[in-house]
Amino acid sequence: DTAVSQTPKYLVTQMGNDKSIKCEQNLGHDTMYWYKQDSKKFLKIMFSYNNKELIINETVPNRFSPKSPDKAHLNLHINSLELGDSAVYFCASSQDLRGGEQYFGPGTRLTVT
Amino acid sequence: GNSVTQMEGPVTLSEEAFLTINCTYTATGYPSLFWYVQYPGEGLQLLLKATKADDKGSNKGFEATYRKETTSFHLEKGSVQVSDSAVYFCALSRNNNNDMRFGAGTRLTVKP
């Protein structure tokens, strides 16, 4: 059983398109996250949700909109894709907001052409 | 603010060599410290952690000791294997705060 799963694993699309990435965790965790990893492996937090409530919203273009239908799911929708959005996007979860370890999904490699 | 600085890579070692990857942190209060490993094409996995000063985290032959006096959490392994080739991330989170800060990552390549 995969603890944190993401779909799709690879996403190739053209500039200007709108796309979504889905994430699900079966760990019973309250808190979920989206990270962006660039080509140099630098990892940057984008959003975090706790029990469907937005907690962290870093300086991210408003073309990126997260949605959490329930605490086991956190999706990321991206409008008007740009070349600079090409990266690997990771979903993660943690038990709660108390700062413990996070469990990561396998990542979605987004390529914008 | 809270931040983590780890040694720049890449690091290339021969099999059975000793590994040290340095990590220092800046934080208010008493953070928890972590090492994560990312194998090629995969997500990050927790390697080890320490939650208070002088704690030693260990797993798969890797060790790191939480040193408050030097604000460090260096990763060590006595004898690396080819299968240890990966990117290693040092991270911290403050208790009761889910904003985890990651270092820039250090790529390790182990040659036979």
PDB file of C-alpha atoms in Angstrom, chain B residues 4-8 11 19-25 35 72-76 88 90 106:
ATOM      1  CA  VAL B   4      19.559  25.024   7.392  1.00  0.00           C
ATOM      2  CA  THR B   5      22.932  25.135   5.660  1.00  0.00           C
ATOM      3  CA  GLN B   6      24.536  21.958   4.390  1.00  0.00           C
ATOM      4  CA  MET B   7      27.753  21.336   2.579  1.00  0.00           C
ATOM      5  CA  GLU B   8      27.666  21.741  -1.143  1.00  0.00           C
ATOM      6  CA  VAL B  11      30.473  14.359  -3.089  1.00  0.00           C
ATOM      7  CA  LEU B  19      31.177   9.766   4.772  1.00  0.00           C
ATOM      8  CA  THR B  20      30.522  13.087   6.463  1.00  0.00           C
ATOM      9  CA  ILE B  21      27.959  15.594   5.213  1.00  0.00           C
ATOM     10  CA  ASN B  22      27.954  18.761   7.282  1.00  0.00           C
ATOM     11  CA  CYS B  23      24.752  20.489   8.353  1.00  0.00           C
ATOM     12  CA  THR B  24      24.335  23.551  10.554  1.00  0.00           C
ATOM     13  CA  TYR B  25      21.149  25.288  11.503  1.00  0.00           C
ATOM     14  CA  TRP B  35      18.016  13.854   7.485  1.00  0.00           C
ATOM     15  CA  SER B  72      25.051  21.170  13.952  1.00  0.00           C
ATOM     16  CA  PHE B  73      23.616  17.839  12.838  1.00  0.00           C
ATOM     17  CA  HIS B  74      26.331  16.270  10.670  1.00  0.00           C
ATOM     18  CA  LEU B  75      25.534  13.017   8.864  1.00  0.00           C
ATOM     19  CA  GLU B  76      28.126  10.221   9.051  1.00  0.00           C
ATOM     20  CA  TYR B  88      20.749  13.904   1.135  1.00  0.00           C
ATOM     21  CA  CYS B  90      19.144  18.155   6.191  1.00  0.00           C
ATOM     22  CA  THR B 106      24.039  17.179  -1.162  1.00  0.00           C
TER      23      THR B 106
END
